[in-house]
Coordinates of C-alpha atoms in Angstrom, one line a residue:
X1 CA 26.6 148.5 68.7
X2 CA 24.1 150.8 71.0
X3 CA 22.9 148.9 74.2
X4 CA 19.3 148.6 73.0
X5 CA 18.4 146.9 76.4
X6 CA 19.0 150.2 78.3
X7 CA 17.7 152.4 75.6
X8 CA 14.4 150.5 75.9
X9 CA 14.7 150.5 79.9
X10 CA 15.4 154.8 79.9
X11 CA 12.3 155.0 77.2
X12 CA 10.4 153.3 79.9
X13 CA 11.6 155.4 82.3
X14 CA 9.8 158.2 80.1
X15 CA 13.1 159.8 79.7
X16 CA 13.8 162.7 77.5
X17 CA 15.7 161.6 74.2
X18 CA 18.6 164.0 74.8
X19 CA 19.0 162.6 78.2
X20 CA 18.9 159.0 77.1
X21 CA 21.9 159.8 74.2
X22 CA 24.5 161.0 77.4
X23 CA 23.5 158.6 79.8
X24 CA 23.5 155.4 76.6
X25 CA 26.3 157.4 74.6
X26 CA 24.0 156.2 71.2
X27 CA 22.4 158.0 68.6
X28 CA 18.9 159.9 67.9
X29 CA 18.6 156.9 65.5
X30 CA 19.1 154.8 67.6
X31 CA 16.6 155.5 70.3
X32 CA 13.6 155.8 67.4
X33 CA 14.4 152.1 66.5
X34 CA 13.8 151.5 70.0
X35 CA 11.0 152.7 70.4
X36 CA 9.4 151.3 66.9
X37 CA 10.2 147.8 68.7
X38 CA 8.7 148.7 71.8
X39 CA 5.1 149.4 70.2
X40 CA 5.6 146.7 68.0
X41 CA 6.2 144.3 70.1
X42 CA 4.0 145.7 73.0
X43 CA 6.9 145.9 76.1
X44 CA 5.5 148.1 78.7
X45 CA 7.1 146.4 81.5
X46 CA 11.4 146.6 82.5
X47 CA 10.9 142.4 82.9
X48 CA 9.9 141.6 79.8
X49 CA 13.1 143.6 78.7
X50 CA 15.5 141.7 81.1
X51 CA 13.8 138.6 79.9
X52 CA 15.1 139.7 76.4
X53 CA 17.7 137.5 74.9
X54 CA 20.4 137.9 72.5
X55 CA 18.6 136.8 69.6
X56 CA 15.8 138.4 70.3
X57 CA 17.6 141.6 70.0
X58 CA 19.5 140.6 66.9
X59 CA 16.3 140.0 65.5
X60 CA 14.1 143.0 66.6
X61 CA 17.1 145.5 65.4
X62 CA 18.9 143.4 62.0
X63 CA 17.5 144.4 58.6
X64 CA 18.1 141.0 57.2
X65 CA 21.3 141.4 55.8
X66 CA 23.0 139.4 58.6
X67 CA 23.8 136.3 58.4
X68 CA 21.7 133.8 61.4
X69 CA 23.6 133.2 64.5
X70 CA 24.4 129.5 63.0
X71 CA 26.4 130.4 60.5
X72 CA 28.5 131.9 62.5
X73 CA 31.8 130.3 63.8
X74 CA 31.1 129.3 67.4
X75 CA 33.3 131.0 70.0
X76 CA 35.0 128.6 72.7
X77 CA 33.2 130.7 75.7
X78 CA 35.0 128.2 78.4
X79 CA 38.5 129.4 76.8
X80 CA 37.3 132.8 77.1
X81 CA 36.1 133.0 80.6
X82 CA 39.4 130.9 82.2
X83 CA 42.0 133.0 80.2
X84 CA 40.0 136.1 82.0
X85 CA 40.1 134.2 85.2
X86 CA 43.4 135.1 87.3
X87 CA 45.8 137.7 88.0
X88 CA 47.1 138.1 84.1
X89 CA 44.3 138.8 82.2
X90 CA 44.3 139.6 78.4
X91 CA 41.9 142.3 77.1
X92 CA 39.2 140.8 75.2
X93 CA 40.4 142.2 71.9
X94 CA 43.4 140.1 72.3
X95 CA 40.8 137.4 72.8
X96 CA 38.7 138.2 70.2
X97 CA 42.2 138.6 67.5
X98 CA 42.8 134.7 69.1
X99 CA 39.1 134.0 67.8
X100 CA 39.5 135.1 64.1
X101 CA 42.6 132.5 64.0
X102 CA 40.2 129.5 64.7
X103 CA 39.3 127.2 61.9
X104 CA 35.9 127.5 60.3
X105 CA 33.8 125.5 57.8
X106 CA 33.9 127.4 54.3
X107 CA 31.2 129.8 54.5
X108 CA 30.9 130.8 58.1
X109 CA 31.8 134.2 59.5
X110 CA 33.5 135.4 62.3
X111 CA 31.7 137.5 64.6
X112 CA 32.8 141.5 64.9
X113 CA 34.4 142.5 68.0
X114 CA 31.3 143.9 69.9
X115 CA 29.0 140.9 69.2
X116 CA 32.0 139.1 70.5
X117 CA 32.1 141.1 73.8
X118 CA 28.0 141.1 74.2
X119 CA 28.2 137.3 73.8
X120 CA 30.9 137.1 76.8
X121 CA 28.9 139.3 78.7
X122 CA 25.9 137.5 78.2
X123 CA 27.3 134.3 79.5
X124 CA 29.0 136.1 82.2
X125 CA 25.6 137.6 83.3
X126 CA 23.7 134.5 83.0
X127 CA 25.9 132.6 84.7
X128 CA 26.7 134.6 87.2
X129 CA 30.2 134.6 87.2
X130 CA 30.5 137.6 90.0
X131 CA 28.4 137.9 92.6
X132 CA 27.0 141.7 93.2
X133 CA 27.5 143.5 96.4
X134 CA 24.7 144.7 98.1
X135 CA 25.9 147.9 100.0
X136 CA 24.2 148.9 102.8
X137 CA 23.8 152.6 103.5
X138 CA 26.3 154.0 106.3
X139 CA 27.9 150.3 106.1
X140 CA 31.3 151.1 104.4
X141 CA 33.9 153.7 103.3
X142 CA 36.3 152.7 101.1
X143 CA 39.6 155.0 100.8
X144 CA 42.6 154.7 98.4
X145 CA 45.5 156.7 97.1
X146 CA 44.8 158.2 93.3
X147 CA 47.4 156.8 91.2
X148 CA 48.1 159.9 89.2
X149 CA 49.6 162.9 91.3
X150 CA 49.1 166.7 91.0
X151 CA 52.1 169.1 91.1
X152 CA 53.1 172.4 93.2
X153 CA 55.2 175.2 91.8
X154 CA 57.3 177.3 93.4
X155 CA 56.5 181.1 91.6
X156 CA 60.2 181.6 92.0
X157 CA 62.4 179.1 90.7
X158 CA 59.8 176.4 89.4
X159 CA 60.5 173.7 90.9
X160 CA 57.9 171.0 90.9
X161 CA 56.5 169.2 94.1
X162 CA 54.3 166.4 93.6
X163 CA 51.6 165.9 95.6
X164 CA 49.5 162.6 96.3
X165 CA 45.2 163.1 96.4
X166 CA 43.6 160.8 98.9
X167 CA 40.2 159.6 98.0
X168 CA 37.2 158.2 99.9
X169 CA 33.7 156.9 98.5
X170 CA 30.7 155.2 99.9
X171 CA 29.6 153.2 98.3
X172 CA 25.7 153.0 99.0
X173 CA 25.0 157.1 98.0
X174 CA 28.4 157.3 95.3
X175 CA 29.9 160.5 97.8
X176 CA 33.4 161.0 97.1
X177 CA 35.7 163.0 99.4
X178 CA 39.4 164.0 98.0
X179 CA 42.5 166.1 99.5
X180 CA 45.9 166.2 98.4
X181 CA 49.2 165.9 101.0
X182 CA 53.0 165.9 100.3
X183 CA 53.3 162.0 100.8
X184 CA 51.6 159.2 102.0
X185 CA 52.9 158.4 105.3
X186 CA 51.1 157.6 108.3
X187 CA 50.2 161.2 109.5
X188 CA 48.8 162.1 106.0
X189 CA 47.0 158.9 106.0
X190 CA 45.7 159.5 109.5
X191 CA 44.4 163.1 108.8
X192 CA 42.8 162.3 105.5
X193 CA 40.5 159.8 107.4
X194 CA 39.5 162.0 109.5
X195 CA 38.6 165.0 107.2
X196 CA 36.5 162.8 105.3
X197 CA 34.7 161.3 108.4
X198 CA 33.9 165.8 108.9
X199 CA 33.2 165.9 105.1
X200 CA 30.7 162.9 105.5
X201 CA 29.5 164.4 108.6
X202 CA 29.7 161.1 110.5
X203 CA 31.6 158.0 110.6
X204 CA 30.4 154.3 109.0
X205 CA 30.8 150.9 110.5
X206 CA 33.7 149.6 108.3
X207 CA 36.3 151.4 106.7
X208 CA 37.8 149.5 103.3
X209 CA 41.6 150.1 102.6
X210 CA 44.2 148.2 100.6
X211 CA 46.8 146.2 101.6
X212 CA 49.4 149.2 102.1
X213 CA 51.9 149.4 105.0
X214 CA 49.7 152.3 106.5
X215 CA 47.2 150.6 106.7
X216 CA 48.2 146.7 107.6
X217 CA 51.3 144.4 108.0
X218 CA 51.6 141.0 106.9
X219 CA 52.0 138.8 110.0
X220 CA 54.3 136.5 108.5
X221 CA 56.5 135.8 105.1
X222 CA 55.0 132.8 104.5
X223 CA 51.4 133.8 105.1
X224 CA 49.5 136.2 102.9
X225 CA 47.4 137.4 105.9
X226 CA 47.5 141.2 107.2
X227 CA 47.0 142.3 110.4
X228 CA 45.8 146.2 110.7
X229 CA 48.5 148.5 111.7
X230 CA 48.3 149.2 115.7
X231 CA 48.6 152.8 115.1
X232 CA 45.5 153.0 112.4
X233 CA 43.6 150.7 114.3
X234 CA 44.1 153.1 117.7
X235 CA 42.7 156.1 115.4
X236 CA 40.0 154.1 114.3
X237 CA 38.3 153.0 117.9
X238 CA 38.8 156.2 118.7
X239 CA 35.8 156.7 116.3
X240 CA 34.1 153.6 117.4
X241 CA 34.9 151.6 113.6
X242 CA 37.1 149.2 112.3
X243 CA 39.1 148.2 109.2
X244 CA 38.6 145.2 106.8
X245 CA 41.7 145.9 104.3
X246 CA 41.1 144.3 100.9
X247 CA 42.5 141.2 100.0
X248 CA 46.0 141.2 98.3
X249 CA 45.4 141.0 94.4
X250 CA 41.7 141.5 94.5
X251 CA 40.6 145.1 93.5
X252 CA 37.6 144.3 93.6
X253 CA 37.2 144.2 97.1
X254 CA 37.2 148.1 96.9
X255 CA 35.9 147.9 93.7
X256 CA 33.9 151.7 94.3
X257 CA 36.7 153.7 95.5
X258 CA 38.2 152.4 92.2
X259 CA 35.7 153.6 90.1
X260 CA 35.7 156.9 92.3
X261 CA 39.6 157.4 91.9
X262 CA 38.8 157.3 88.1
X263 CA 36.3 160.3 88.4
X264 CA 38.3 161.9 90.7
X265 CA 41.4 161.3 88.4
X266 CA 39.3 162.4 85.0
X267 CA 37.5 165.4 87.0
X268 CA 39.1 166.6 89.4
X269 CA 43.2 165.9 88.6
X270 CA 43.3 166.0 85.0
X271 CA 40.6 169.4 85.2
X272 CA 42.6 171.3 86.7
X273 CA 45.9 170.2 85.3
X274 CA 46.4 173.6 83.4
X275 CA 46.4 175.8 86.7
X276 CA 49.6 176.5 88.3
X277 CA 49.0 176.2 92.4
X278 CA 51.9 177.4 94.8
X279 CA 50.9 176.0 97.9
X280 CA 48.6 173.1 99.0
X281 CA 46.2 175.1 100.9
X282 CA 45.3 176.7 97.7
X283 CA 45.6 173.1 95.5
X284 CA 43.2 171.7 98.3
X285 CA 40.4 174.2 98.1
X286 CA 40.5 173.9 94.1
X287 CA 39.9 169.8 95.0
X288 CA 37.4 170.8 97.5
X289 CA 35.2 173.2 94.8
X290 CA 35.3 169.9 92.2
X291 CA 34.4 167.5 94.8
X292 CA 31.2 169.6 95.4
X293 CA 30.5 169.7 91.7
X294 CA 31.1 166.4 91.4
X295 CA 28.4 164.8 94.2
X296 CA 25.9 167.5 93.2
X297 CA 26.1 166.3 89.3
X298 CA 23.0 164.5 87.4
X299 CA 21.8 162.0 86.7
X300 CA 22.9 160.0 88.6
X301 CA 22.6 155.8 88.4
X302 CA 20.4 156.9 85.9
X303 CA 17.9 158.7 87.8
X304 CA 17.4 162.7 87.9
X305 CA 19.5 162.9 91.6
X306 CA 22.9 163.5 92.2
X307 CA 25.2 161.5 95.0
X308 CA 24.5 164.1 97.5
X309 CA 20.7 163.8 97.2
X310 CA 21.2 159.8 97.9
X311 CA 23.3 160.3 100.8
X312 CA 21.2 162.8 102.5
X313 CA 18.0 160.7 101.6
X314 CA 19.3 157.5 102.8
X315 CA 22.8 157.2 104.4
X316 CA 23.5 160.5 106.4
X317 CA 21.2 159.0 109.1
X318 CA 22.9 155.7 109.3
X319 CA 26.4 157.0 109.6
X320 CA 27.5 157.3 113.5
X321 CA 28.0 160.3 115.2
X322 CA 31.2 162.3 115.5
X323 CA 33.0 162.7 118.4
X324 CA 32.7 165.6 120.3
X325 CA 36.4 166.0 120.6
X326 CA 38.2 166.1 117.3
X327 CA 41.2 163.3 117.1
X328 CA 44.7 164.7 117.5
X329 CA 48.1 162.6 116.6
X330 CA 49.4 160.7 119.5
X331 CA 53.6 161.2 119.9
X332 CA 55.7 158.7 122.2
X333 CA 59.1 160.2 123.4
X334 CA 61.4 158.8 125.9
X335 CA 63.5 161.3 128.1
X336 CA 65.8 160.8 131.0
X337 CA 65.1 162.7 134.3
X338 CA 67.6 165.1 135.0
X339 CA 69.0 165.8 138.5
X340 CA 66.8 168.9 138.6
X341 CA 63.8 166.7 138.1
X342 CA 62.7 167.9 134.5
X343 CA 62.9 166.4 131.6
X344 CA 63.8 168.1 128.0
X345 CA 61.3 167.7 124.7
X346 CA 62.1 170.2 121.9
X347 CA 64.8 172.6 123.8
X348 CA 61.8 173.1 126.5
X349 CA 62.0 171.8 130.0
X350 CA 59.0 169.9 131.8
X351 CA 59.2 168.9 135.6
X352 CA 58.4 165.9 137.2
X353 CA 58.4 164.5 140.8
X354 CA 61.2 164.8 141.8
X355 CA 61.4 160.6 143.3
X356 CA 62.3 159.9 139.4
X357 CA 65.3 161.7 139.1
X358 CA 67.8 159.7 137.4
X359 CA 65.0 157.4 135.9
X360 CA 63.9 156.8 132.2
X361 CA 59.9 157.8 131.7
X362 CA 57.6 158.0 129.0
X363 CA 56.3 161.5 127.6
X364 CA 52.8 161.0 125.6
X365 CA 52.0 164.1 123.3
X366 CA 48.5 165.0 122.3
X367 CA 48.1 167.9 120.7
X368 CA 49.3 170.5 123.3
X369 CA 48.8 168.3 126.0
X370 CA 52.2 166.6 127.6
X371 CA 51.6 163.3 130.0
X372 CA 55.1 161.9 131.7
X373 CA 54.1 158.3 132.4
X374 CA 56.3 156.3 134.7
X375 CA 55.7 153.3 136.6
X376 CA 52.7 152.1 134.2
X377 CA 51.1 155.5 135.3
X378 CA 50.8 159.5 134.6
X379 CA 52.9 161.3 137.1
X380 CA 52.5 164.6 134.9
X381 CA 50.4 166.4 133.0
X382 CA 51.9 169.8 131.3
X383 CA 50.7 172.2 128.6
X384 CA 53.1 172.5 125.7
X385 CA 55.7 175.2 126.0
X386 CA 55.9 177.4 123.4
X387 CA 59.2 179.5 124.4
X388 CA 62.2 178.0 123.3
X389 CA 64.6 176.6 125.8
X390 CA 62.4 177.8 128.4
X391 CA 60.8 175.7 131.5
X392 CA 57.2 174.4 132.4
X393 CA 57.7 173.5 136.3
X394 CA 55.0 172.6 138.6
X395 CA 56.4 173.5 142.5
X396 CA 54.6 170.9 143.7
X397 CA 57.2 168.4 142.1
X398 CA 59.9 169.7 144.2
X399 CA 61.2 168.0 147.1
X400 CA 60.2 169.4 151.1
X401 CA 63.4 170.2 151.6
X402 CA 65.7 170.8 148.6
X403 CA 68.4 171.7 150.5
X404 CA 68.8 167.8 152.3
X405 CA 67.9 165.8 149.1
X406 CA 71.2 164.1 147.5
X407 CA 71.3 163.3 144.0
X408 CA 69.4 166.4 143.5
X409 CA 70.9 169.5 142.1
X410 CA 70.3 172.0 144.5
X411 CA 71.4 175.5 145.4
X412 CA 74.4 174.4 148.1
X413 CA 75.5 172.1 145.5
X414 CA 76.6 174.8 143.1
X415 CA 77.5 177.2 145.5
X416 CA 79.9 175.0 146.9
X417 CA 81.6 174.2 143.6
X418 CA 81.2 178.0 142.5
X419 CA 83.3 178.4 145.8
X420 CA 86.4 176.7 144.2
X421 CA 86.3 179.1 141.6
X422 CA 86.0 182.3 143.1
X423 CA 83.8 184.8 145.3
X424 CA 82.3 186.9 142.2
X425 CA 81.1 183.5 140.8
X426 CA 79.1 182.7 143.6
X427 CA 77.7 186.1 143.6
X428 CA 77.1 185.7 140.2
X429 CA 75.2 182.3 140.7
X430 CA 72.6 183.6 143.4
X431 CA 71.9 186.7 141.6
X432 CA 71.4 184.3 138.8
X433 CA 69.4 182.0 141.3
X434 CA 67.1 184.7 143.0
X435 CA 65.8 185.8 139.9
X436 CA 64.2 182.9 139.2
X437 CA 60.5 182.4 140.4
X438 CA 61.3 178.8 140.6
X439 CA 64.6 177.8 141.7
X440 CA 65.5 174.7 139.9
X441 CA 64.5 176.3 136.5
X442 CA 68.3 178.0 136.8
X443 CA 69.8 174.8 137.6
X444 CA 71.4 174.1 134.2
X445 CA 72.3 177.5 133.7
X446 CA 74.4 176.9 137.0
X447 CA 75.7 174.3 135.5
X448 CA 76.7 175.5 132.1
X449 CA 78.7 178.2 133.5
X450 CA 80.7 176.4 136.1
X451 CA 81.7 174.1 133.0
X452 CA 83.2 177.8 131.4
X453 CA 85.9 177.3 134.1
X454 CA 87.2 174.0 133.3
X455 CA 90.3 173.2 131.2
X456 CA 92.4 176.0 133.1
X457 CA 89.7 179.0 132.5
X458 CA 88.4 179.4 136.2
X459 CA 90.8 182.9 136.7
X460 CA 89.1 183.7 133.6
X461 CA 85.6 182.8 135.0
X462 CA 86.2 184.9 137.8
X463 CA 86.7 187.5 136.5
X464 CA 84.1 187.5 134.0
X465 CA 81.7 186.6 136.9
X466 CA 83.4 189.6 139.3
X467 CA 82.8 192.1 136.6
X468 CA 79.4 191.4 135.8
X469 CA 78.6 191.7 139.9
X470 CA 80.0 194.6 140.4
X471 CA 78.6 197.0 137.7
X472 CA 76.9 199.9 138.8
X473 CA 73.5 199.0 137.1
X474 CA 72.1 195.6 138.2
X475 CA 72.6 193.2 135.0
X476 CA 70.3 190.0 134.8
X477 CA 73.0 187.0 135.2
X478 CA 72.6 184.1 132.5
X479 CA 75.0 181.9 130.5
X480 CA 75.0 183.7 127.2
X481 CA 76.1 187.2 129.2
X482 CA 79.0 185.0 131.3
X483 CA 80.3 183.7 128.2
X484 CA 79.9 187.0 126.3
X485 CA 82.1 188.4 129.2
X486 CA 84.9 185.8 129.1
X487 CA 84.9 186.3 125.1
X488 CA 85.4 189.7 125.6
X489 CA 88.3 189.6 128.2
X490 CA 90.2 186.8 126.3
X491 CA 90.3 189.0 123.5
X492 CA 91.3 191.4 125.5
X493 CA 94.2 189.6 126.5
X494 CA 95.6 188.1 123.3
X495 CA 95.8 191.5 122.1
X496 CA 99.7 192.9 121.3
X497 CA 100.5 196.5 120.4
X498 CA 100.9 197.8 117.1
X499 CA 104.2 199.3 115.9
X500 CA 103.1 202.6 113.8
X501 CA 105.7 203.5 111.3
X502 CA 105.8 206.9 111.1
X503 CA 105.7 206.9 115.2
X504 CA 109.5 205.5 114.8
X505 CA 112.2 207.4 116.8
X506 CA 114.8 208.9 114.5
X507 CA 118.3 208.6 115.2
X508 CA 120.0 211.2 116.6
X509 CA 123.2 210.5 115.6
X510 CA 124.8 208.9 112.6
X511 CA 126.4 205.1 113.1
X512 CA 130.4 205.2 113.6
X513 CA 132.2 204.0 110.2
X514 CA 133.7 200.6 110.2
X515 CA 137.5 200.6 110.7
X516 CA 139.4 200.3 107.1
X517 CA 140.9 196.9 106.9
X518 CA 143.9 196.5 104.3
X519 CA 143.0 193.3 102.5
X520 CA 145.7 193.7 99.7
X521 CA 147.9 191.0 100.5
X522 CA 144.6 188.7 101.5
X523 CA 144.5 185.6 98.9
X524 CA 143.4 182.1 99.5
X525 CA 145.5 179.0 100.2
X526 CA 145.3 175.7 100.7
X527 CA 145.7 172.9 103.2
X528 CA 149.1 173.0 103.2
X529 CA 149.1 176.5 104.4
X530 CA 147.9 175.2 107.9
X531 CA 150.5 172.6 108.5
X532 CA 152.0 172.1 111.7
X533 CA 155.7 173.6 109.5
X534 CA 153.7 176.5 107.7
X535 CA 152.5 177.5 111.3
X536 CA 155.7 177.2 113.1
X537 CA 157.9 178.9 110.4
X538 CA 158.8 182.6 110.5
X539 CA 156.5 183.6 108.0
X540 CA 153.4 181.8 110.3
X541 CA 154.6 184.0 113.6

């Protein structure tokens, strides 16, 4: 049945009849009969609409061929309203098939399936069963995961990778932001905030999540209550807000972003189901062009604007300002401090004073930016390295007088123990050393090539080391070209001449011939032919 209530409100409206047929989803017919009531019965005024019951409509648009409302079978409206009370609720055409089954007095009728759901609705809306939120513009965002996922494709082997589409609404102007990531983990869920804080050009007062792990933990097993996860909650005062995650079991605590994960869903991931998308920058900038479409559409809420007309009408002015620094992930390591006063994150090596040698510190990433912390405070600060295995080292973390510190690694140290080895590896080691701007940066290659010497290799070290020293062009002296060296030598030495076949001597003489034996009379016997009387006879002599 058409919702003659809004038909009559749009006609007051003065709307155009093929505007009223999309936004009611009736007929031409259907609007005419409104309108025949509305100069019949003189409404001019959207109260006098409202004040409308559902008699009165069953009366202005029946042609008398249906029965009156009391010969219908009555519907138990309390049964109806607790069975859709709770977390299992049946549909109301399960309701409604309950309804038929109930006993009538002969000659009453059943009422159809929508009557039945008008009735509900009616009693639901008179007696305000669910209170209406008032939103407040720049008030609230609201952000969810869409339930259905969209899919990459490798052009090569087409393999599928799916791919999870955040969404964020607010709910005062209807914007909707969407982007798709790989999963949903904390980083995802981190960056997708803060692309739709850019999108929305500003940042509200609450943000509205569900109950989800990246979002909140529950404080206890035995308590339903959440507490906001510390890492979300330190990305949101970074943009001066705060998040109130939705109650467990009660959607309708974000009940917009729901609705808006439906158009997004219906618009956005089912539209573009038939195209094929290899990588997600590509996926996300076919998201980005619907989104657009989708917050420039009317009507809107019935009137001719689109969501982006009510935000920037009434909510882009309320929002707070952005930062002036955009937010970068925050990464805790711990590291040891070597005893050449740097510590190691990602192959590269970043110095420290050299007082916490030995001890375990903190390294706080930010973007490029490394702080050591140690001792409750930063001790130091370090751009990110970007050659691999290579050394950030600030001189000033060096101690006066390298060559007096203990614990240290310093350059007497390994001289000294290169010394046990042999003179071309302590030539090798200060070449090595002098080439360095700074000199603890060559402290672990020191280090790593003394250990080529141990487990009975030193004579090989040596030589390696006296080799490498004493070629006539200057070579640059690292670990890779003192190991290439020993490689080379020990291969060198395990190798054993080949014997070439047709290199072979000849003889020059032919072998003597073996003596002709007469073996005649030679037969076999047996024990008895070695007895003490068969030795001792003539015949044994």
């Amino acid at each position: 049945m058409a919702d003659y209530r809004l038909i009559m409100a749009l006609l007051l409206q003065e709307q155009p009849y093929r505007q009223i047929q999309v936004m009611a989803g009736c007929s031409h017919r259907a609007i005419s009969r409104a309108r025949r009531v509305l100069d019949a019965e003189h409404l001019t005024t959207p109260e006098q609409i409202h004040a409308l019951t559902a008699e009165d409509l069953d009366r202005f648009f029946t042609d008398g061929r249906r029965s009156v409302t009391g010969e219908f079978v009555p519907i138990d409206i309390d049964k109806v309203v607790a069975a859709r009370i709770g977390r299992k609720k049946p549909p109301l055409k399960v309701l409604w098939a309950q309804y038929l089954k109930t006993e009538a007095v002969p000659g009453a009728r059943f009422y159809g399936y929508d009557r039945f759901c008008e009735i509900v609705t009616e009693h639901a809306r008179v007696n305000d069963l669910t209170s209406p939120i008032t939103h407040v513009p720049g008030h609230t965002m609201q952000v969810d995961w869409a339930g259905t996922r969209m899919q990459l494709t490798d052009p090569i082997t087409r393999r599928t990778t799916g791919v999870s589409v955040f969404v964020a609404s607010l709910p005062y102007s209807g914007l909707v932001f969407a982007y798709g990531y790989l999963d949903e983990k904390q980083p995802a869920w981190l960056d997708a905030h803060r692309r739709a804080f850019e999108y929305f050009t500003g940042v509200p007062l609450v943000v509205v999540p569900d109950n989800a792990s990246t979002a909140s933990n529950q404080i206890s097993k035995t308590e339903r209550a959440r507490d906001v996860n510390p890492a979300y909650a330190e990305f949101l005062e970074y943009y001066r807000t705060a998040a109130v995650p939705a109650r467990a079991y009660r959607p309708r605590d974000k009940g917009h972003v729901e609705s808006g994960v439906k158009v997004v869903t219906n618009w956005v991931i089912h539209y573009l189901a038939d195209q094929v998308f290899s990588s997600l920058d590509d996926l996300n900038e076919a998201i980005v062009t619907q989104i657009e479409a989708i917050n420039h559409r009317t009507p809107f809420r019935g009137e001719a604007r689109s969501r982006r007309d009510w935000f920037e009408e009434h909510e882009r002015s309320e929002l707070l300002d952005l930062p002036t620094q955009r937010w970068e992930p925050v990464v805790w390591r711990k590291a040891k401090v070597h005893r050449d006063w740097h510590i190691q994150i990602d192959t590269v090596k970043y110095s420290v004073p050299h007082e916490f040698a030995g001890l375990t510190v903190d390294a706080r990433i930010i973007g490029n930016t490394i702080d050591v912390i140690g001792g409750g405070e930063v001790i130091a600060t370090h751009q990110r390295g970007e050659r691999k295995n290579g050394y950030v080292t600030n001189p000033e973390h060096q101690p006066a007088h390298v060559s007096d510190s203990t614990d240290l690694w310093t350059r007497a140290y390994f001289l000294r123990q290169a010394a046990k080895t042999g003179p071309g590896t302590v030539r090798a080691l200060e070449q090595l050393l002098d080439g360095k701007k700074i000199e603890a940066q060559g402290f672990r290659s020191c280090m790593n090539i003394l250990e080529l010497g141990k487990r009975g290799n030193r004579a090989l070290l040596e030589n390696a080391c006296r080799q490498l020293t004493d070629e006539s062009e200057p070579r640059q002296i690292s670990y890779t070209a003192v190991k290439n060296r020993m490689a080379a030598l020990r291969a060198e030495q395990d190798h054993r001449p080949r014997t070439d076949p047709e290199s072979r001597p000849l003889p020059t003489a032919a072998p003597s011939p073996v003596a002709h034996r007469d073996t005649s009379r030679a037969h076999l016997s047996g024990p008895e032919a070695f007895s003490l009387a068969a030795l001792t006879s003539n015949g044994g002599q």
